[in-house]
């Protein structure tokens, strides 16, 4: 198996367990829509939470401070039923624009709107590489397994998905959504989302209301004398 930077299609064959999951048309659709048809394998890991482990993992992001608009994706695959008490991964929606260095956020315990992954066997989650997350305590008598895979893009991430409904989809409402943990910083998050959406659609004029346009108003022309 190749190391980081290997074309994903060269890492696992279709007959392998991993290859059969990530070769599914639905999963291929996710991959192609976010990182292109020939992404690079970054790394994978099997994350385990032992039975009767009452201590959860610290909050962290799988990245150093990364200011790129380009992004990797991470898959979290749960091969068995993972009820809440088994310690599914906790994620914090909307946290990927808070660029942090790995465990800078370890001192935090709980957030409003945090989302525990409690799911059935075969569930696959996909997140931005900067998403804050942490494994949860496992209060059962069984080991909790989770397979993680990170992929890198090889093409410009611009309109890689089906955009047939892009003019009718409720984009402005989605970009203006307030995850409760933002508090008064929601305006900053809306601007970050606008910047990301511009990158994804290749339109530097897109805005929600006047949020980003006002920040770009930097006139250089001199005042004419009366």
Tab-separated table of C-alpha atoms in Angstrom:
chain	number	residue	atom	x	y	z
A	1	UNK	CA	0.000	0.000	0.000
A	2	UNK	CA	1.308	3.437	-0.897
A	3	UNK	CA	1.929	6.214	1.571
A	4	UNK	CA	0.541	9.723	1.750
A	5	UNK	CA	0.222	11.319	-1.669
A	6	UNK	CA	-0.678	8.079	-3.462
A	7	UNK	CA	-3.655	8.170	-5.821
A	8	UNK	CA	-6.558	6.673	-3.865
A	9	UNK	CA	-7.478	4.210	-6.607
A	10	UNK	CA	-4.025	2.629	-6.253
A	11	UNK	CA	-4.312	2.026	-2.503
A	12	UNK	CA	-7.111	-0.563	-2.156
A	13	UNK	CA	-8.547	-2.887	-4.768
A	14	UNK	CA	-12.284	-3.306	-5.196
A	15	UNK	CA	-12.239	-6.770	-3.599
A	16	UNK	CA	-10.916	-5.505	-0.264
A	17	UNK	CA	-13.247	-4.533	2.565
A	18	UNK	CA	-12.216	-0.884	2.401
A	19	UNK	CA	-12.298	-0.847	-1.391
A	20	UNK	CA	-15.834	-2.242	-1.441
A	21	UNK	CA	-17.084	0.538	0.849
A	22	UNK	CA	-15.365	3.444	-0.861
A	23	UNK	CA	-16.119	2.046	-4.296
A	24	UNK	CA	-19.878	2.323	-3.749
A	25	UNK	CA	-21.487	4.749	-6.233
A	26	UNK	CA	-22.933	6.861	-3.423
A	27	UNK	CA	-19.528	7.229	-1.774
A	28	UNK	CA	-17.824	7.898	-5.083
A	29	UNK	CA	-20.354	10.668	-5.634
A	30	UNK	CA	-19.337	12.308	-2.354
A	31	UNK	CA	-15.643	12.019	-3.194
A	32	UNK	CA	-16.007	13.367	-6.734
A	33	UNK	CA	-18.182	16.256	-5.547
A	34	UNK	CA	-15.726	17.447	-2.913
A	35	UNK	CA	-12.167	16.531	-3.958
A	36	UNK	CA	-12.448	15.364	-7.562
A	37	UNK	CA	-12.365	12.024	-9.347
A	38	UNK	CA	-8.745	11.111	-8.555
A	39	UNK	CA	-8.028	12.293	-5.011
A	40	UNK	CA	-4.882	11.489	-3.121
A	41	UNK	CA	-4.755	9.162	-0.145
A	42	UNK	CA	-3.476	11.062	2.895
A	43	UNK	CA	-3.696	8.551	5.720
A	44	UNK	CA	-6.091	6.206	7.456
A	45	UNK	CA	-6.460	4.900	10.984
A	46	UNK	CA	-8.618	2.551	13.013
A	47	UNK	CA	-9.704	4.393	16.153
A	48	UNK	CA	-10.672	2.209	19.099
A	49	UNK	CA	-12.447	2.971	22.365
A	50	UNK	CA	-12.101	0.101	24.817
A	51	UNK	CA	-15.050	-1.274	26.817
A	52	UNK	CA	-15.937	0.512	30.042
A	53	UNK	CA	-13.769	3.490	29.149
A	54	UNK	CA	-15.336	6.329	31.092
A	55	UNK	CA	-12.963	9.032	29.846
A	56	UNK	CA	-13.659	10.832	26.582
A	57	UNK	CA	-11.033	12.118	24.183
A	58	UNK	CA	-10.059	15.794	24.251
A	59	UNK	CA	-11.486	18.123	21.639
A	60	UNK	CA	-9.107	18.544	18.707
A	61	UNK	CA	-8.809	19.192	14.992
A	62	UNK	CA	-6.745	16.957	12.718
A	63	UNK	CA	-4.786	19.910	11.410
A	64	UNK	CA	-2.368	22.656	12.287
A	65	UNK	CA	-3.450	26.234	11.586
A	66	UNK	CA	-4.374	25.954	7.909
A	67	UNK	CA	-5.539	29.079	6.085
A	68	UNK	CA	-6.161	27.490	2.685
A	69	UNK	CA	-9.544	27.671	1.015
A	70	UNK	CA	-8.671	24.313	-0.531
A	71	UNK	CA	-9.645	21.537	1.849
A	72	UNK	CA	-9.245	17.841	2.511
A	73	UNK	CA	-12.108	15.603	3.562
A	74	UNK	CA	-12.233	12.959	6.264
A	75	UNK	CA	-14.515	9.955	6.363
A	76	UNK	CA	-15.600	8.377	9.645
A	77	UNK	CA	-16.875	4.848	8.980
A	78	UNK	CA	-18.687	2.852	11.665
A	79	UNK	CA	-18.858	-0.813	10.716
A	80	UNK	CA	-21.094	-1.817	13.636
A	81	UNK	CA	-24.052	-0.326	15.479
A	82	UNK	CA	-22.753	2.512	17.621
A	83	UNK	CA	-25.333	3.686	20.174
A	84	UNK	CA	-24.722	6.834	22.195
A	85	UNK	CA	-23.382	4.918	25.177
A	86	UNK	CA	-20.717	3.209	23.034
A	87	UNK	CA	-18.728	6.352	22.434
A	88	UNK	CA	-19.365	7.511	18.909
A	89	UNK	CA	-17.357	10.514	17.753
A	90	UNK	CA	-18.626	13.942	18.823
A	91	UNK	CA	-18.370	16.699	16.216
A	92	UNK	CA	-18.982	20.431	16.437
A	93	UNK	CA	-20.852	21.660	13.339
A	94	UNK	CA	-19.444	24.851	11.865
A	95	UNK	CA	-16.131	24.672	13.712
A	96	UNK	CA	-13.939	24.154	10.645
A	97	UNK	CA	-13.537	27.891	10.037
A	98	UNK	CA	-12.012	28.370	13.489
A	99	UNK	CA	-8.481	27.581	12.407
A	100	UNK	CA	-6.770	26.001	15.395
A	101	UNK	CA	-3.667	23.940	15.921
A	102	UNK	CA	-4.668	20.414	16.861
A	103	UNK	CA	-5.305	20.355	20.634
A	104	UNK	CA	-5.500	24.109	21.273
A	105	UNK	CA	-9.157	23.517	22.173
A	106	UNK	CA	-8.511	20.653	24.602
A	107	UNK	CA	-9.584	22.702	27.622
A	108	UNK	CA	-13.207	22.816	26.454
A	109	UNK	CA	-15.705	20.204	27.641
A	110	UNK	CA	-19.067	20.741	25.938
A	111	UNK	CA	-20.542	23.125	23.377
A	112	UNK	CA	-24.066	24.136	22.496
A	113	UNK	CA	-25.103	22.335	19.288
A	114	UNK	CA	-22.395	19.662	19.533
A	115	UNK	CA	-23.446	16.542	17.641
A	116	UNK	CA	-22.772	13.000	18.903
A	117	UNK	CA	-22.521	10.361	16.205
A	118	UNK	CA	-24.848	7.571	17.321
A	119	UNK	CA	-25.536	5.430	14.292
A	120	UNK	CA	-26.288	2.069	12.721
A	121	UNK	CA	-23.713	-0.277	11.228
A	122	UNK	CA	-22.435	0.926	7.879
A	123	UNK	CA	-22.843	4.633	8.605
A	124	UNK	CA	-20.339	6.938	6.925
A	125	UNK	CA	-19.784	10.554	7.955
A	126	UNK	CA	-17.730	13.006	5.917
A	127	UNK	CA	-16.299	16.237	7.332
A	128	UNK	CA	-13.962	19.093	6.442
A	129	UNK	CA	-10.432	18.363	7.661
A	130	UNK	CA	-10.628	21.238	10.135
A	131	UNK	CA	-13.765	20.020	11.938
A	132	UNK	CA	-13.418	19.855	15.724
A	133	UNK	CA	-14.193	16.408	17.110
A	134	UNK	CA	-13.456	13.939	19.893
A	135	UNK	CA	-14.190	10.316	20.752
A	136	UNK	CA	-16.700	9.735	23.535
A	137	UNK	CA	-16.651	7.412	26.573
A	138	UNK	CA	-17.611	3.803	25.887
A	139	UNK	CA	-19.844	2.554	28.687
A	140	UNK	CA	-20.634	-0.789	27.052
A	141	UNK	CA	-18.893	-4.149	27.285
A	142	UNK	CA	-17.852	-4.070	23.624
A	143	UNK	CA	-14.994	-2.341	21.836
A	144	UNK	CA	-15.976	0.591	19.635
A	145	UNK	CA	-14.242	0.703	16.242
A	146	UNK	CA	-14.149	3.566	13.756
A	147	UNK	CA	-12.234	3.666	10.460
A	148	UNK	CA	-11.005	7.107	9.426
A	149	UNK	CA	-9.764	8.038	5.955
A	150	UNK	CA	-8.427	11.414	4.839
A	151	UNK	CA	-8.308	12.438	1.180
A	152	UNK	CA	-6.620	15.369	-0.602
A	153	UNK	CA	-7.973	17.115	-3.716
A	154	UNK	CA	-6.097	17.032	-7.011
A	155	UNK	CA	-8.241	19.555	-8.896
A	156	UNK	CA	-9.547	23.049	-8.243
A	157	UNK	CA	-12.571	22.579	-5.973
A	158	UNK	CA	-14.981	24.624	-8.061
A	159	UNK	CA	-18.451	23.330	-8.951
A	160	UNK	CA	-17.412	19.691	-8.776
A	161	UNK	CA	-20.926	18.660	-7.765
A	162	UNK	CA	-24.190	18.669	-9.713
A	163	UNK	CA	-25.161	22.336	-9.876
A	164	UNK	CA	-28.495	21.988	-11.695
A	165	UNK	CA	-30.370	23.539	-8.757
A	166	UNK	CA	-27.753	26.080	-7.700
A	167	UNK	CA	-29.977	29.042	-8.613
A	168	UNK	CA	-32.994	27.725	-6.701
A	169	UNK	CA	-31.394	26.110	-3.657
A	170	UNK	CA	-31.773	28.022	-0.335
A	171	UNK	CA	-28.077	28.934	-0.285
A	172	UNK	CA	-28.452	32.274	1.499
A	173	UNK	CA	-30.392	30.695	4.354
A	174	UNK	CA	-27.860	27.908	4.756
A	175	UNK	CA	-24.901	30.298	4.766
A	176	UNK	CA	-26.646	32.496	7.327
A	177	UNK	CA	-27.437	29.694	9.765
A	178	UNK	CA	-26.438	30.270	13.382
A	179	UNK	CA	-25.010	27.334	15.313
A	180	UNK	CA	-25.763	28.320	18.894
A	181	UNK	CA	-22.190	27.972	20.131
A	182	UNK	CA	-21.171	30.912	17.928
A	183	UNK	CA	-22.785	33.400	20.274
A	184	UNK	CA	-22.130	36.958	19.086
A	185	UNK	CA	-19.464	35.759	16.647
A	186	UNK	CA	-22.010	34.480	14.138
A	187	UNK	CA	-21.307	37.460	11.856
A	188	UNK	CA	-17.687	36.399	11.532
A	189	UNK	CA	-18.801	32.889	10.615
A	190	UNK	CA	-21.186	34.158	7.941
A	191	UNK	CA	-18.321	36.060	6.313
A	192	UNK	CA	-16.123	32.960	6.431
A	193	UNK	CA	-18.867	30.935	4.749
A	194	UNK	CA	-19.333	33.539	2.028
A	195	UNK	CA	-15.610	33.400	1.269
A	196	UNK	CA	-15.724	29.599	1.065
A	197	UNK	CA	-18.808	29.623	-1.155
A	198	UNK	CA	-17.189	32.118	-3.511
A	199	UNK	CA	-14.264	29.737	-3.790
A	200	UNK	CA	-16.537	26.767	-4.448
A	201	UNK	CA	-18.568	28.451	-7.186
A	202	UNK	CA	-15.856	30.646	-8.710
A	203	UNK	CA	-17.809	33.877	-8.226
A	204	UNK	CA	-15.994	36.633	-6.324
A	205	UNK	CA	-19.080	38.874	-6.406
A	206	UNK	CA	-21.372	36.547	-4.423
A	207	UNK	CA	-22.580	37.890	-1.105
A	208	UNK	CA	-25.236	37.310	1.527
A	209	UNK	CA	-26.791	40.690	2.141
A	210	UNK	CA	-23.893	43.132	2.340
A	211	UNK	CA	-21.696	41.184	4.768
A	212	UNK	CA	-18.516	40.778	2.737
A	213	UNK	CA	-18.992	43.594	0.231
A	214	UNK	CA	-18.673	46.248	2.947
A	215	UNK	CA	-15.315	44.791	3.995
A	216	UNK	CA	-14.095	44.957	0.410
A	217	UNK	CA	-14.979	48.624	0.022
A	218	UNK	CA	-11.498	50.159	-0.163
A	219	UNK	CA	-11.757	53.234	-2.433
A	220	UNK	CA	-8.473	54.738	-3.601
A	221	UNK	CA	-9.718	57.660	-5.682
A	222	UNK	CA	-8.928	61.110	-4.297
A	223	UNK	CA	-11.675	63.506	-3.259
A	224	UNK	CA	-12.219	66.093	-5.977
A	225	UNK	CA	-12.039	69.717	-4.919
A	226	UNK	CA	-15.349	71.524	-4.761
